[in-house]
Coordinates of C-alpha atoms and ligand atoms in Angstrom, one line a residue:
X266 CA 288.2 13.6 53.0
X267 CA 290.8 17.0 53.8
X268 CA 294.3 16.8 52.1
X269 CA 295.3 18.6 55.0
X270 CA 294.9 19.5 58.3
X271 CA 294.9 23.5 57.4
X272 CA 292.3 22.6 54.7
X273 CA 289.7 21.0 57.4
X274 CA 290.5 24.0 59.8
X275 CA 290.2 26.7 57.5
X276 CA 286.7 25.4 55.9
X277 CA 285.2 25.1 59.2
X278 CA 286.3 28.6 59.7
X279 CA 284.3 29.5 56.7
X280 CA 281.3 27.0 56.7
X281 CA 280.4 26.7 60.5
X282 CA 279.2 28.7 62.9
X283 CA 282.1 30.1 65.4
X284 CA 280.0 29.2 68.6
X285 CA 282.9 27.2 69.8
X286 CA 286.9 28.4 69.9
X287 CA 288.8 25.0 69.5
X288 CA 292.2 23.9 69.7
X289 CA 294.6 23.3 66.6
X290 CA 293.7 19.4 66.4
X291 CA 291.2 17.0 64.3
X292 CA 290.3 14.2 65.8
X293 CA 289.8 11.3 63.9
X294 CA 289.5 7.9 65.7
X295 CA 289.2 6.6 69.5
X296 CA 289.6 3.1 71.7
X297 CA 289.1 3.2 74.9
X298 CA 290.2 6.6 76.7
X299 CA 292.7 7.6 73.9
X300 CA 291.7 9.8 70.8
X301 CA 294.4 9.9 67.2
X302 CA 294.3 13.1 65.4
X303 CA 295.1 13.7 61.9
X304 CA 298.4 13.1 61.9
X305 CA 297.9 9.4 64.3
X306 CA 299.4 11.0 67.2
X307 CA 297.4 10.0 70.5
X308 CA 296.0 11.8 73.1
X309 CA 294.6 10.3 76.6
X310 CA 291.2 12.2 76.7
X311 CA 290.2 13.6 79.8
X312 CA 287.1 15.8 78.4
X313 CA 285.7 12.5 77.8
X314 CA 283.0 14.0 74.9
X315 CA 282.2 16.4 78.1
X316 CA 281.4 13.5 80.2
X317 CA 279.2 11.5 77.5
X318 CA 282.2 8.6 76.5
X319 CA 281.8 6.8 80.2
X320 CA 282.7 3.2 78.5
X321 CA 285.1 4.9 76.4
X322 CA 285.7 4.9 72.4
X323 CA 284.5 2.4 70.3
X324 CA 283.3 0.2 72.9
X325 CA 283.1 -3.4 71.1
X326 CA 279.4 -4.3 73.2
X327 CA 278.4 -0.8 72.3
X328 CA 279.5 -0.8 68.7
X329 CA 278.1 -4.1 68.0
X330 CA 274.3 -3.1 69.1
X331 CA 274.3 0.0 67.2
X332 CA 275.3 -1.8 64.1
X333 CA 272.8 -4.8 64.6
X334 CA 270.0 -2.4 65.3
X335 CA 271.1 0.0 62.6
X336 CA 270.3 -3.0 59.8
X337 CA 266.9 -4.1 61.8
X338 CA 265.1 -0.7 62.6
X339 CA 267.1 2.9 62.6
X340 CA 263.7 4.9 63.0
X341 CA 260.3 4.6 63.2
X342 CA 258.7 7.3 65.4
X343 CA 256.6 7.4 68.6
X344 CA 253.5 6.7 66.8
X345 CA 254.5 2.8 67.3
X346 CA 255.3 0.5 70.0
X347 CA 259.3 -0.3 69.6
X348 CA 261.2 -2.9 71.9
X349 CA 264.2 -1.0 72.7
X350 CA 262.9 1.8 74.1
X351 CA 260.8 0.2 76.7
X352 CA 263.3 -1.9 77.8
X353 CA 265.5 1.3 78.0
X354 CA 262.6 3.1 80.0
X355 CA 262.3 -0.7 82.3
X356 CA 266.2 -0.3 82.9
X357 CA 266.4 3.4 83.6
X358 CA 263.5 2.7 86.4
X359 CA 265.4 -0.2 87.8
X360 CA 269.1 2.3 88.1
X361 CA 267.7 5.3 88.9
X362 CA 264.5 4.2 91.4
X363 CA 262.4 6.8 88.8
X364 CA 259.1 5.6 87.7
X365 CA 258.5 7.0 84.0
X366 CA 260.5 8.6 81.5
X367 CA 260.2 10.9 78.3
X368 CA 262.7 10.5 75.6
X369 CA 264.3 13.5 73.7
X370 CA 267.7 13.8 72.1
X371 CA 269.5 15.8 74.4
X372 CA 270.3 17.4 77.7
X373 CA 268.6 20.5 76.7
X374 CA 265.3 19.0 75.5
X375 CA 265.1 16.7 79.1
X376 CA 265.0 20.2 81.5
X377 CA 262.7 21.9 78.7
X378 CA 260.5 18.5 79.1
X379 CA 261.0 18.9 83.0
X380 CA 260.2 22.6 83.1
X381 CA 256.8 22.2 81.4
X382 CA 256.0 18.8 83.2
X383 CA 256.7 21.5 86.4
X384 CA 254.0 24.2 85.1
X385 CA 251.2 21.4 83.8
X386 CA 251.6 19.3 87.6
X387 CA 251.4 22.3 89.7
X388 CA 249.5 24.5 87.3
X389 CA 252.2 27.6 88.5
X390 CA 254.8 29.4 86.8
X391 CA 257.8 30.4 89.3
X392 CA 260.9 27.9 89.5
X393 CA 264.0 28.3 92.1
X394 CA 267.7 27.6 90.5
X395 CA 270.8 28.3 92.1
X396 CA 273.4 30.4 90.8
X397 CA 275.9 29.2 88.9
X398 CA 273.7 27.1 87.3
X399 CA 274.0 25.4 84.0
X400 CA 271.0 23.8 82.3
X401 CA 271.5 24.3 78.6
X402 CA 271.0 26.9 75.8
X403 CA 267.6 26.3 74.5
X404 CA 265.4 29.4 75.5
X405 CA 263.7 27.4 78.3
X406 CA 266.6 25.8 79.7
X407 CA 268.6 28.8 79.4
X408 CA 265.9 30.7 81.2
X409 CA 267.3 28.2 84.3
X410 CA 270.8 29.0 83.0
X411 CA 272.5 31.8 85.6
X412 CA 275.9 33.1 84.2
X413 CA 275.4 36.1 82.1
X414 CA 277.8 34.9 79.8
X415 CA 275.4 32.4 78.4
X416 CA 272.5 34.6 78.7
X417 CA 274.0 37.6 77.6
X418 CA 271.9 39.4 74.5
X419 CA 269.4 36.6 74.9
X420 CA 267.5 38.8 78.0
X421 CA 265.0 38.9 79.2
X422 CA 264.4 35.5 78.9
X423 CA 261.3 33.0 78.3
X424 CA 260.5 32.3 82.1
X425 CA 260.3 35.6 84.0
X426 CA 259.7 33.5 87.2
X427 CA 262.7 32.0 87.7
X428 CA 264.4 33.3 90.8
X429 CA 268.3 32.4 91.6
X430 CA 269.7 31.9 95.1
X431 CA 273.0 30.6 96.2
X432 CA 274.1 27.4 95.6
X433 CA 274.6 25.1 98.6
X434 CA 272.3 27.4 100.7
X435 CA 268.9 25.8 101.7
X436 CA 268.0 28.4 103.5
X437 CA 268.0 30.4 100.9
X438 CA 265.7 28.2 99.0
X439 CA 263.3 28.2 101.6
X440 CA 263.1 32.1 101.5
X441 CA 262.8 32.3 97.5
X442 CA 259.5 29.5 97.5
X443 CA 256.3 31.2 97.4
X444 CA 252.9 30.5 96.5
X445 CA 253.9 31.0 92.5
X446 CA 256.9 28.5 92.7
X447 CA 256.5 25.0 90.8
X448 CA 259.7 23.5 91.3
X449 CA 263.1 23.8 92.5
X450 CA 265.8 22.9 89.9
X451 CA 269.4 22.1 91.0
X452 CA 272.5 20.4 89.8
X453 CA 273.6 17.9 92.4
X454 CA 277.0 18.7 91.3
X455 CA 277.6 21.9 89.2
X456 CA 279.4 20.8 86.1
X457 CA 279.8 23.9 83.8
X458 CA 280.6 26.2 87.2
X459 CA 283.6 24.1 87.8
X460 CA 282.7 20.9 89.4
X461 CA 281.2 23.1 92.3
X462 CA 280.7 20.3 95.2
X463 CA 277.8 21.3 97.7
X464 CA 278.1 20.1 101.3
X465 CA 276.5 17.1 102.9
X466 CA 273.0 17.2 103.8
X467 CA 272.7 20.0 101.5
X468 CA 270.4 18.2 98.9
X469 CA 268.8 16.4 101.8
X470 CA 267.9 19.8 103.4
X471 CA 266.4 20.7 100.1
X472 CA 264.5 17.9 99.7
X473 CA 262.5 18.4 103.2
X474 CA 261.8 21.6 102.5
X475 CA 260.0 21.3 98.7
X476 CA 257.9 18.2 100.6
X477 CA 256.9 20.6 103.2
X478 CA 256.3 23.3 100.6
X479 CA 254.7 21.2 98.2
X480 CA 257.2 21.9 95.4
X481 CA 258.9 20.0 93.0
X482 CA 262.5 19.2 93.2
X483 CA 264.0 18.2 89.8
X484 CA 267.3 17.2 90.1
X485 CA 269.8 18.1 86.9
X486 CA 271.8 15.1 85.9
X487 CA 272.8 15.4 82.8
X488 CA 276.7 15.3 83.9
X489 CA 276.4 13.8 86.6
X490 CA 274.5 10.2 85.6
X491 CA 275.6 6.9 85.0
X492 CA 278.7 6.6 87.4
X493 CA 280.5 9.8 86.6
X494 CA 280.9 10.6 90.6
X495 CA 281.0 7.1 91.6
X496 CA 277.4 6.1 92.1
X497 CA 275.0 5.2 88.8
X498 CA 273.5 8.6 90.2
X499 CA 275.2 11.7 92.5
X500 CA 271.7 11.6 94.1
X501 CA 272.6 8.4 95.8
X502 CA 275.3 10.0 98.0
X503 CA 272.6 12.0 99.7
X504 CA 270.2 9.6 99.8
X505 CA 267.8 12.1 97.5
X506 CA 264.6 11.3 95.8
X507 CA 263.8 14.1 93.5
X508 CA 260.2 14.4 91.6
X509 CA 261.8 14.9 88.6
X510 CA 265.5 14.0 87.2
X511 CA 267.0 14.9 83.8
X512 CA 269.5 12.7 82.2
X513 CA 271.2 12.7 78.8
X514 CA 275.4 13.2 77.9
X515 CA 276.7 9.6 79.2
X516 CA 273.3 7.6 78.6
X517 CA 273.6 6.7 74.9
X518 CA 278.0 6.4 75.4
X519 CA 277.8 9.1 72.3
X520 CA 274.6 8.9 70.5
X521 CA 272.6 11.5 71.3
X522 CA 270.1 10.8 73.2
X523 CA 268.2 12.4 76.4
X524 CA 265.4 11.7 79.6
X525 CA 263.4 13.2 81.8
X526 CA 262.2 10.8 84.5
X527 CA 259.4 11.4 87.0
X528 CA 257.7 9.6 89.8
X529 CA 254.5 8.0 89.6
X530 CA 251.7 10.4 88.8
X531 CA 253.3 13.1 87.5
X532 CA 253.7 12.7 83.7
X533 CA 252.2 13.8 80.4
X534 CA 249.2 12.4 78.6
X535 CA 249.1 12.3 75.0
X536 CA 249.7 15.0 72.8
X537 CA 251.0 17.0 75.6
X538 CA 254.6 16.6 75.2
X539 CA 256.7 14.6 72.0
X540 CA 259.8 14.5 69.7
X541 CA 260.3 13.3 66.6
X542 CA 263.6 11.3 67.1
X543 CA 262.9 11.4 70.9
X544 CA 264.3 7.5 72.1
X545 CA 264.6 5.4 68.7
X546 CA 265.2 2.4 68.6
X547 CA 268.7 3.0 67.2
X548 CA 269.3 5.2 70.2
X549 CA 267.8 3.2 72.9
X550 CA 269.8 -0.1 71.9
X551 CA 272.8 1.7 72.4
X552 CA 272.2 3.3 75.5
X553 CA 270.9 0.0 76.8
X554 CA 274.5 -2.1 75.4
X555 CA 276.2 0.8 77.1
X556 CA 274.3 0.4 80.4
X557 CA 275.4 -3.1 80.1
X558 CA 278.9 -2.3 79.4
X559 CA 278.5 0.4 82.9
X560 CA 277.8 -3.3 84.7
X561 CA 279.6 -5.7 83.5
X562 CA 282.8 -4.4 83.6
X563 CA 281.9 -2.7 87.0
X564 CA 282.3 1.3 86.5
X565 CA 280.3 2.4 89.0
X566 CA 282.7 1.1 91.6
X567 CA 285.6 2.0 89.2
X568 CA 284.8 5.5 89.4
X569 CA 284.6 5.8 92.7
X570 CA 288.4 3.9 92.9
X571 CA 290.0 5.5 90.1
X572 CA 288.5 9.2 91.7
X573 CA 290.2 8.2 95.0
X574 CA 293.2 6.6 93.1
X575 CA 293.4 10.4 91.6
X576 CA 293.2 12.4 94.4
X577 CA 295.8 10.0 96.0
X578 CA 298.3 11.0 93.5
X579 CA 297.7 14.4 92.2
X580 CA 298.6 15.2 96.5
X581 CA 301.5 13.1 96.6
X582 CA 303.2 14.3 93.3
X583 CA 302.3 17.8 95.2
X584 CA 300.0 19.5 92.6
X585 CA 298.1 20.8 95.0
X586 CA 300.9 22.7 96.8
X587 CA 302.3 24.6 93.3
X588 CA 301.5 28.1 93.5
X589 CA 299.1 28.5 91.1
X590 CA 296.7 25.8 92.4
X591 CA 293.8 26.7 95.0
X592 CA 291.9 23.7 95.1
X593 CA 291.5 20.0 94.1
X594 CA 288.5 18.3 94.3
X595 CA 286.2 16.0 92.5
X596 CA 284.2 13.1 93.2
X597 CA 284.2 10.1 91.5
X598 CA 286.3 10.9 88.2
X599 CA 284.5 14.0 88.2
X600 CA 287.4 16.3 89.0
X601 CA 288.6 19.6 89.6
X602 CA 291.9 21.6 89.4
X603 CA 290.7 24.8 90.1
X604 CA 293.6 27.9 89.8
X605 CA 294.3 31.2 90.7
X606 CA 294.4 32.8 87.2
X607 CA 292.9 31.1 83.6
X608 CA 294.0 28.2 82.6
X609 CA 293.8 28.2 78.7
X610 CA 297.5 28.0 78.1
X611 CA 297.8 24.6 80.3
X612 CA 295.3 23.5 78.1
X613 CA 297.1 23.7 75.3
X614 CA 300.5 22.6 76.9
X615 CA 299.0 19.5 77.7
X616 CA 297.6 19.5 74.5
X617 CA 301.2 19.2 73.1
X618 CA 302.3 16.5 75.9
X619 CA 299.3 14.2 74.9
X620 CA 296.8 15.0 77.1
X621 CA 292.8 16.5 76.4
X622 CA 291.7 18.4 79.3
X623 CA 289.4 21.3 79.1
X624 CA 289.1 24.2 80.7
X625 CA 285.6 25.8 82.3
X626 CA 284.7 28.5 84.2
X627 CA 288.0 30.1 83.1
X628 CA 290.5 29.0 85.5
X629 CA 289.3 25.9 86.2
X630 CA 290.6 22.5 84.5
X631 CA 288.3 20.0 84.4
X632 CA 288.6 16.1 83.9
X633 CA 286.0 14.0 83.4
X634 CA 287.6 11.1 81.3
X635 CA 285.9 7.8 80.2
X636 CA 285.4 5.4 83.5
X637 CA 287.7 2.6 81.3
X638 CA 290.9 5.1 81.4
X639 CA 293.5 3.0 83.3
X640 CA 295.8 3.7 86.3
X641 CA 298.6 4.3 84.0
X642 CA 296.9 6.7 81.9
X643 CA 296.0 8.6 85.1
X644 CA 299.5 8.5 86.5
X645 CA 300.6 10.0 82.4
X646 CA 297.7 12.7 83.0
X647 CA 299.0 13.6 86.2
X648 CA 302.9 14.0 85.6
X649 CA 301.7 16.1 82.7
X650 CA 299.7 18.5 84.4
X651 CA 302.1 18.7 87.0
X652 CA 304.7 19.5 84.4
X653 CA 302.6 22.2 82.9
X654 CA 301.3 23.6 86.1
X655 CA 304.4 24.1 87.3
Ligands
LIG30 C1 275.5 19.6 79.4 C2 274.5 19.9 80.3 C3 273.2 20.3 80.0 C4 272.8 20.5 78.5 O1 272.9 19.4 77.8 P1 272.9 19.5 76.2 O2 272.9 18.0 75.7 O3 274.2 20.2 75.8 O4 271.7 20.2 75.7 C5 272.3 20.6 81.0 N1 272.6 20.4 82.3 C6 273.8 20.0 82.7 C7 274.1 19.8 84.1 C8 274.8 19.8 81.7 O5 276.0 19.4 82.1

């Protein structure tokens, strides 16, 4: 396509839109939890597509659905009945203990779906979030977004009643509801704030309270779904039933693709709420071969192993005592290295020793790798960043 790797760099430079700062690398193919750039070196990826590749790259089951349903039926729209995506909606209810979902085509599009679901159920306007929330860039979902750095010139923003209280304080939340408020909206985990892990009982806590309030709870997760912290959903670990859940990054294994689930009684009627592309049948069949794969070949569990496995080793190889380390945590392979200054330039060190791990909140290195990556891989990962770390 490029004769060079300067030439792909340089047009993208000129031709696309500089809303993202990326390393020096194209990458061009993957298998399993490994990427090749341009020149075939390899790379084990711990960014993981942001936590969308849980079965990994080119995943044979997943591959071979999307090419069978690719030469059957691509698109059609929602104006017709199509096989795939109930059976996608049937198999979401079954995993997730939600009764009915909406399909969109992104993380985004689920919380602006679950935002207005909020406002047309309780007929009010005022939502809780926490701060150091993430919830997307769209206008809506950035209106439940807290860091200024994404809001930035976009204030004031769409929802004016959105109020933010600490994260991991239900107290607080209590105090914020009042007679305006729809619906709280929280990440069980917070992903983009640096795999920010609230204590136990927390989500439980909130729970009560919207119940006795008579609020909604929507639960955000879009990185936190299908196994990523050892359970098909982080809500399980608490024991949480939210009203309304928003899923998207790891459902369709890399196809984009996006829900918003609800309980019984609370959903749209028609023409309230729709999308074009939202769950077509070329989307649905993949995200359905990759729920299969999540099964099958048991990541769920794996997760949960492989997160321990980490944690295990990342002490013993004494990470966590070098001096610029403050805090590991994670849960499931949803993991942290959180440091005491930025920690760009150990991106790109590991870059050079073979490893993809990316860097959010500024100083904090996160790894959320494909559930397939392998004990080995994770020991490699490991004596790398301990290597660059130090
Ligand atoms: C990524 C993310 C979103 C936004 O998803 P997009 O698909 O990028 O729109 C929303 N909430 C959480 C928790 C996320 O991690």
């Amino acid at each position: 396509m490029f004769s060079s790797q300067e030439e792909v760099i340089e047009k993208e430079k000129r031709y696309i839109m500089q809303t993202y700062r990326r390393p020096q690398i194209v990458i061009e193919e993957g298998k399993g939890a490994i990427v090749k750039d341009f020149f075939g070196n390899e790379y084990i990826d711990c960014v993981g597509g942001i936590a969308v590749n849980v079965v990994g790259y080119s995943h044979p089951t997943v591959v071979k659905a999307l090419k069978e349903q690719a030469e059957k039926l691509m698109h059609v729209s929602n104006l017709y009945y199509t096989e795939p995506q109930v059976k996608l909606a049937e198999t979401l209810s079954l995993i997730s203990g939600m009764d009915k979902a909406f399909f969109c085509n992104s993380g985004a599009e689920s919380i602006e779906a679950a935002l207005k679901l909020a406002y047309k159920t309780t007929r009010k306007k005022g939502f809780v979030a926490a701060e150091g929330s993430f919830h997307g860039r769209t206008l809506g979902s950035l209106s439940a977004t807290f860091e200024p750095k994404f809001r930035g010139v976009f204030e004031p923003l769409l929802l004016s009643g959105m109020k933010f209280v600490r994260y991991n304080d239900a107290e607080a939340i209590r105090n914020a509801i009042d007679d305006d408020t729809a619906a709280v909206i929280l990440e069980p985990i917070q992903g983009e704030t640096g795999v920010i892990i609230p204590s136990a009982g927390y989500l439980k806590e909130v729970r009560e309270i919207c119940t006795e309030r008579n609020v909604l709870l929507i639960l955000d997760e879009i990185q936190t779904g299908f196994g990523r912290t050892g359970k098909w959903f982080c809500k399980e670990h608490e024991g949480v039933e939210p009203d309304i859940m928003t899923i998207a990054k790891a459902l369709g294994a890399g196809f984009p693709i996006g829900a918003m689930l609800a309980k019984e009684g609370i959903e749209f009627e028609a023409g309230e709420h729709g999308s074009t592309f939202g769950g077509s049948p070329l989307a649905c069949a993949t995200a359905l071969a990759s729920i299969k794969v999540i099964e099958d070949e048991g990541l769920v569990a794996r997760s949960r192993e492989l997160g321990e496995y980490f944690m295990e080793e990342v002490r013993s190889a004494g990470t966590d005592s070098k001096p610029v380390v403050k805090e590991i945590r994670g849960k499931g392979l949803m993991i942290a290295i959180e440091l005491t200054k930025p920690c760009s330039e150990i991106v790109g060190a590991a870059l050079k020793r073979g490893c993809l791990v990316n860097c959010t909140a500024e100083n904090v290195i996160r790894l959320v790798p494909p559930l397939v990556i392998s004990k080995e891989q994770i020991d490699r990962v490991i004596s790398v960043l301990n290597e660059v770390i130090s």
